[in-house]
Coordinates of N, CA and C in Angstrom, one line a residue:
M928 N 26.0 -6.8 12.5 CA 26.1 -6.4 11.1 C 25.7 -4.9 11.0
N929 N 26.4 -4.2 10.2 CA 26.1 -2.8 9.8 C 25.1 -2.8 8.7
F930 N 24.2 -1.8 8.7 CA 23.2 -1.8 7.6 C 23.8 -1.5 6.3
H931 N 25.0 -0.9 6.3 CA 25.7 -0.5 5.1 C 26.3 -1.8 4.4
Q932 N 26.3 -2.9 5.1 CA 26.7 -4.2 4.5 C 25.6 -4.9 3.7
L933 N 24.4 -4.4 3.9 CA 23.3 -5.0 3.1 C 23.4 -4.6 1.7
H934 N 22.9 -5.4 0.8 CA 22.8 -5.1 -0.6 C 21.8 -3.9 -0.7
P935 N 22.1 -2.9 -1.5 CA 21.2 -1.7 -1.6 C 19.8 -2.1 -2.0
V936 N 19.6 -3.1 -2.8 CA 18.2 -3.5 -3.2 C 17.5 -4.1 -1.9
A937 N 18.2 -4.9 -1.1 CA 17.6 -5.4 0.1 C 17.2 -4.2 1.1
L938 N 18.1 -3.3 1.2 CA 17.9 -2.2 2.1 C 16.7 -1.3 1.6
A939 N 16.6 -1.1 0.3 CA 15.5 -0.3 -0.2 C 14.2 -1.0 0.0
C940 N 14.2 -2.3 -0.2 CA 12.9 -3.0 -0.1 C 12.5 -3.1 1.4
I941 N 13.5 -3.2 2.3 CA 13.2 -3.2 3.8 C 12.6 -1.8 4.1
C942 N 13.2 -0.7 3.6 CA 12.7 0.6 3.9 C 11.3 0.8 3.4
I943 N 11.0 0.3 2.2 CA 9.6 0.4 1.6 C 8.6 -0.3 2.5
L944 N 9.0 -1.5 2.9 CA 8.1 -2.3 3.8 C 7.9 -1.5 5.2
G945 N 8.9 -0.9 5.7 CA 8.8 -0.1 6.9 C 7.9 1.1 6.8
V946 N 8.1 1.8 5.7 CA 7.2 3.0 5.4 C 5.8 2.5 5.3
L947 N 5.6 1.4 4.6 CA 4.2 0.9 4.4 C 3.6 0.5 5.7
L948 N 4.4 -0.2 6.6 CA 3.8 -0.6 7.9 C 3.5 0.5 8.8
F949 N 4.5 1.4 9.0 CA 4.3 2.5 9.9 C 3.4 3.6 9.3
G950 N 3.4 3.8 8.0 CA 2.4 4.7 7.4 C 1.0 4.2 7.6
L951 N 0.8 2.9 7.4 CA -0.5 2.4 7.6 C -0.9 2.4 9.1
G952 N 0.0 2.3 10.0 CA -0.2 2.4 11.4 C -0.7 3.8 11.7
L953 N -0.1 4.8 11.2 CA -0.5 6.2 11.3 C -1.9 6.4 10.7
A954 N -2.2 5.8 9.5 CA -3.5 5.9 8.9 C -4.6 5.3 9.8
V955 N -4.3 4.2 10.5 CA -5.2 3.6 11.4 C -5.5 4.6 12.5
S956 N -4.5 5.2 13.1 CA -4.7 6.1 14.2 C -5.6 7.3 13.8
I957 N -5.3 7.8 12.6 CA -6.0 9.0 12.1 C -7.5 8.6 11.8
A958 N -7.7 7.4 11.2 CA -9.1 6.9 11.0 C -9.8 6.6 12.3
R959 N -9.1 6.1 13.3 CA -9.8 5.9 14.5 C -10.3 7.2 15.1
G960 N -9.4 8.3 15.0 CA -9.9 9.6 15.5 C -11.0 10.1 14.7
K961 N -11.0 10.0 13.4 CA -12.1 10.4 12.6 C -13.4 9.8 12.9
Y962 N -13.3 8.4 13.1 CA -14.5 7.6 13.3 C -14.9 7.6 14.8
K963 N -14.0 8.2 15.7 CA -14.2 8.1 17.1 C -14.4 6.7 17.6
Q964 N -13.5 5.8 17.2 CA -13.6 4.4 17.5 C -12.2 4.0 17.9
L965 N -11.9 3.9 19.2 CA -10.5 3.6 19.6 C -10.2 2.1 19.6
V966 N -11.2 1.3 19.7 CA -11.1 -0.2 19.7 C -12.1 -0.8 18.7
G967 N -11.7 -1.8 18.1 CA -12.6 -2.5 17.2 C -12.8 -1.8 15.9
S968 N -13.8 -2.2 15.2 CA -14.1 -1.6 13.9 C -15.6 -1.4 13.7
P969 N -16.1 -0.5 12.9 CA -17.5 -0.4 12.6 C -18.0 -1.7 12.0
S970 N -19.3 -1.9 12.1 CA -19.9 -3.1 11.5 C -19.8 -3.2 10.0
D971 N -19.7 -2.0 9.3 CA -19.6 -1.9 7.9 C -18.2 -2.4 7.4
T972 N -18.1 -3.5 6.8 CA -16.8 -4.1 6.5 C -16.1 -3.2 5.4
D973 N -16.8 -2.4 4.7 CA -16.2 -1.6 3.6 C -15.9 -0.2 4.1
C974 N -16.1 0.1 5.4 CA -15.8 1.4 6.0 C -14.3 1.6 5.9
R975 N -13.9 2.9 5.7 CA -12.5 3.2 5.5 C -11.7 2.7 6.7
L976 N -12.2 2.8 7.9 CA -11.5 2.3 9.1 C -11.2 0.9 9.0
N977 N -12.2 0.1 8.6 CA -12.0 -1.4 8.4 C -10.9 -1.7 7.4
R978 N -10.9 -0.9 6.3 CA -10.0 -1.1 5.2 C -8.5 -0.8 5.7
V979 N -8.3 0.3 6.4 CA -6.9 0.6 6.8 C -6.5 -0.4 8.0
V980 N -7.4 -0.8 8.8 CA -7.1 -1.7 9.9 C -6.6 -3.1 9.2
R981 N -7.4 -3.5 8.2 CA -7.0 -4.8 7.6 C -5.7 -4.7 6.8
A982 N -5.5 -3.5 6.1 CA -4.3 -3.3 5.3 C -3.1 -3.3 6.3
H983 N -3.3 -2.6 7.4 CA -2.2 -2.6 8.4 C -1.9 -3.9 9.0
G984 N -3.0 -4.6 9.4 CA -2.8 -5.9 10.0 C -2.2 -6.9 9.1
N985 N -2.6 -6.9 7.8 CA -2.0 -7.8 6.8 C -0.6 -7.5 6.6
T986 N -0.3 -6.2 6.5 CA 1.1 -5.8 6.3 C 2.0 -6.2 7.5
A987 N 1.4 -6.1 8.7 CA 2.1 -6.5 10.0 C 2.4 -8.0 10.0
E988 N 1.5 -8.7 9.4 CA 1.7 -10.2 9.4 C 2.8 -10.7 8.4
Y989 N 3.0 -10.0 7.3 CA 4.0 -10.4 6.3 C 5.3 -9.6 6.2
A990 N 5.2 -8.3 6.4 CA 6.4 -7.4 6.2 C 7.6 -7.8 7.1
P991 N 7.4 -8.1 8.4 CA 8.5 -8.4 9.2 C 9.3 -9.7 8.7
F992 N 8.6 -10.7 8.4 CA 9.3 -11.9 7.9 C 10.0 -11.7 6.6
L993 N 9.3 -10.9 5.7 CA 9.9 -10.6 4.4 C 11.2 -9.8 4.7
A994 N 11.1 -8.8 5.6 CA 12.3 -8.0 5.9 C 13.4 -8.9 6.4
L995 N 13.1 -9.9 7.3 CA 14.1 -10.8 7.8 C 14.7 -11.6 6.6
L996 N 13.9 -12.1 5.7 CA 14.5 -12.8 4.6 C 15.4 -11.9 3.7
F997 N 15.0 -10.6 3.6 CA 15.8 -9.7 2.8 C 17.1 -9.4 3.5
V998 N 17.1 -9.3 4.8 CA 18.4 -9.1 5.6 C 19.3 -10.3 5.4
L999 N 18.7 -11.5 5.6 CA 19.5 -12.7 5.5 C 20.1 -12.9 4.1
H1000 N 19.3 -12.7 3.1 CA 19.8 -12.8 1.7 C 20.7 -11.6 1.4
G1001 N 20.4 -10.5 1.9 CA 21.1 -9.2 1.5 C 22.4 -9.1 2.2
A1002 N 22.7 -9.9 3.3 CA 23.9 -9.7 4.0 C 25.1 -10.3 3.2
S1003 N 24.8 -11.2 2.2 CA 25.9 -11.7 1.4 C 25.7 -11.0 0.0
Q1004 N 26.3 -11.5 -1.0 CA 26.1 -10.9 -2.3 C 25.0 -11.7 -3.0
P1005 N 23.7 -11.3 -2.9 CA 22.7 -12.1 -3.5 C 22.7 -12.0 -5.0
G1006 N 22.3 -13.1 -5.6 CA 22.2 -13.1 -7.1 C 21.1 -12.3 -7.7
T1007 N 21.1 -12.2 -8.9 CA 20.0 -11.4 -9.6 C 18.6 -12.0 -9.3
L1008 N 18.5 -13.3 -9.3 CA 17.2 -13.9 -9.0 C 16.7 -13.4 -7.7
V1009 N 17.5 -13.5 -6.6 CA 17.1 -13.1 -5.3 C 16.7 -11.6 -5.2
L1010 N 17.5 -10.8 -5.9 CA 17.2 -9.4 -5.9 C 15.9 -9.1 -6.6
W1011 N 15.6 -9.8 -7.7 CA 14.3 -9.6 -8.3 C 13.2 -10.1 -7.4
L1012 N 13.4 -11.2 -6.7 CA 12.4 -11.7 -5.8 C 12.1 -10.7 -4.7
M1013 N 13.1 -10.1 -4.2 CA 12.9 -9.1 -3.1 C 12.1 -7.9 -3.7
A1014 N 12.4 -7.5 -4.8 CA 11.6 -6.3 -5.4 C 10.2 -6.8 -5.7
I1015 N 10.0 -8.0 -6.2 CA 8.7 -8.4 -6.5 C 7.8 -8.6 -5.3
A1016 N 8.5 -9.2 -4.2 CA 7.7 -9.3 -2.9 C 7.3 -8.0 -2.4
T1017 N 8.2 -7.0 -2.5 CA 7.9 -5.7 -2.0 C 6.7 -5.1 -2.8
A1018 N 6.8 -5.2 -4.1 CA 5.7 -4.7 -5.0 C 4.4 -5.4 -4.7
A1019 N 4.5 -6.7 -4.4 CA 3.3 -7.5 -4.0 C 2.6 -6.9 -2.8
R1020 N 3.4 -6.5 -1.8 CA 2.8 -6.0 -0.6 C 2.1 -4.7 -0.9
V1021 N 2.7 -3.9 -1.7 CA 2.1 -2.6 -2.1 C 0.8 -2.8 -2.9
L1022 N 0.8 -3.8 -3.8 CA -0.4 -4.1 -4.5 C -1.5 -4.6 -3.6
L1023 N -1.2 -5.4 -2.7 CA -2.2 -5.9 -1.7 C -2.9 -4.8 -1.0
V1024 N -2.0 -3.9 -0.5 CA -2.6 -2.7 0.3 C -3.4 -1.9 -0.7
A1025 N -3.0 -1.6 -1.9 CA -3.8 -0.9 -2.8 C -5.1 -1.6 -3.1
G1026 N -5.1 -2.9 -3.2 CA -6.3 -3.7 -3.4 C -7.3 -3.5 -2.2
L1027 N -6.7 -3.6 -1.0 CA -7.6 -3.4 0.2 C -8.2 -2.0 0.3
L1028 N -7.4 -1.0 -0.1 CA -7.9 0.4 0.0 C -8.8 0.9 -1.1
T1029 N -8.7 0.2 -2.3 CA -9.4 0.8 -3.4 C -10.5 -0.1 -4.0
A1030 N -10.6 -1.4 -3.5 CA -11.6 -2.3 -4.0 C -13.0 -1.7 -3.7
K1031 N -14.0 -2.0 -4.6 CA -15.4 -1.5 -4.4 C -15.9 -2.1 -3.1
T1032 N -15.6 -3.4 -2.8 CA -16.0 -4.0 -1.6 C -15.0 -5.0 -1.2
L1033 N -14.9 -5.3 0.1 CA -13.9 -6.3 0.6 C -14.6 -7.6 0.7
S1034 N -15.9 -7.7 0.5 CA -16.6 -9.0 0.5 C -16.4 -9.9 -0.7
R1035 N -15.8 -9.3 -1.7 CA -15.4 -10.1 -2.9 C -14.0 -9.8 -3.3
P1036 N -13.3 -10.8 -3.9 CA -11.9 -10.6 -4.3 C -11.8 -9.5 -5.3
S1037 N -10.6 -8.8 -5.2 CA -10.3 -7.8 -6.2 C -9.0 -8.2 -6.8
P1038 N -8.8 -7.9 -8.1 CA -7.6 -8.3 -8.8 C -6.3 -7.9 -8.1
L1039 N -6.2 -6.6 -7.6 CA -5.0 -6.2 -7.0 C -4.7 -7.0 -5.7
R1040 N -5.8 -7.1 -4.9 CA -5.6 -7.9 -3.6 C -5.2 -9.3 -3.9
F1041 N -5.8 -10.0 -4.9 CA -5.5 -11.3 -5.2 C -4.0 -11.4 -5.7
A1042 N -3.7 -10.5 -6.6 CA -2.3 -10.6 -7.2 C -1.3 -10.3 -6.1
G1043 N -1.5 -9.4 -5.2 CA -0.6 -9.1 -4.1 C -0.5 -10.3 -3.1
A1044 N -1.6 -10.9 -2.8 CA -1.5 -12.1 -1.9 C -0.9 -13.3 -2.5
A1045 N -1.3 -13.6 -3.7 CA -0.7 -14.8 -4.4 C 0.8 -14.6 -4.6
T1046 N 1.2 -13.4 -5.0 CA 2.6 -13.2 -5.3 C 3.4 -13.2 -4.0
T1047 N 2.8 -12.7 -2.9 CA 3.5 -12.7 -1.6 C 3.8 -14.2 -1.2
Y1048 N 2.8 -15.0 -1.3 CA 2.9 -16.4 -0.9 C 4.0 -17.1 -1.7
A1049 N 3.9 -17.0 -3.1 CA 4.8 -17.7 -3.9 C 6.3 -17.2 -3.7
V1050 N 6.5 -15.9 -3.7 CA 7.8 -15.3 -3.6 C 8.4 -15.6 -2.2
G1051 N 7.5 -15.5 -1.2 CA 8.0 -15.7 0.2 C 8.5 -17.2 0.4
V1052 N 7.7 -18.1 -0.2 CA 8.2 -19.5 -0.2 C 9.5 -19.7 -0.9
W1053 N 9.5 -19.1 -2.1 CA 10.7 -19.2 -3.0 C 11.9 -18.6 -2.2
L1054 N 11.8 -17.4 -1.6 CA 13.0 -16.9 -0.9 C 13.4 -17.7 0.3
S1055 N 12.4 -18.3 0.9 CA 12.7 -19.2 2.1 C 13.4 -20.4 1.6
V1056 N 13.0 -21.1 0.6 CA 13.7 -22.3 0.0 C 15.1 -21.9 -0.4
L1057 N 15.2 -20.8 -1.1 CA 16.5 -20.4 -1.6 C 17.5 -20.1 -0.4
L1058 N 16.9 -19.6 0.7 CA 17.8 -19.4 1.9 C 18.3 -20.7 2.4
V1059 N 17.5 -21.7 2.5 CA 17.9 -23.1 3.0 C 18.9 -23.7 2.0
T1060 N 18.7 -23.6 0.7 CA 19.5 -24.2 -0.3 C 20.8 -23.5 -0.6
A1061 N 20.9 -22.2 -0.1 CA 22.1 -21.4 -0.4 C 23.3 -21.9 0.4
G1062 N 23.1 -22.5 1.5 CA 24.2 -22.9 2.4 C 24.9 -24.1 1.9

């Protein structure tokens, strides 16, 4: 399949997830250099290095499968609902990262982190079910 065959919304959402994932990977590398810690994390869970490592790790856990769902849905002519779900899932990932990077502490829930996680779960399940029922 040629990437030009993907619906533009699917392609845009995949690109945003990719920038998020690889941008956070770069942020982890920069933070590791700053903190002079090539492996592991400092004991302070609220340390900037811990935050970017967690944001990158969480993104790496969900972004690839969401991107796969976007490709599978986006290869045909997805309906308005699916397009909105793709956009919402992408926004949820950005919200979760914002929540991890800006919360006062990671030891308590933050509204952005909660909204990003809950929305990711709900929309991810919804897109998966729609993929099965579309055939």
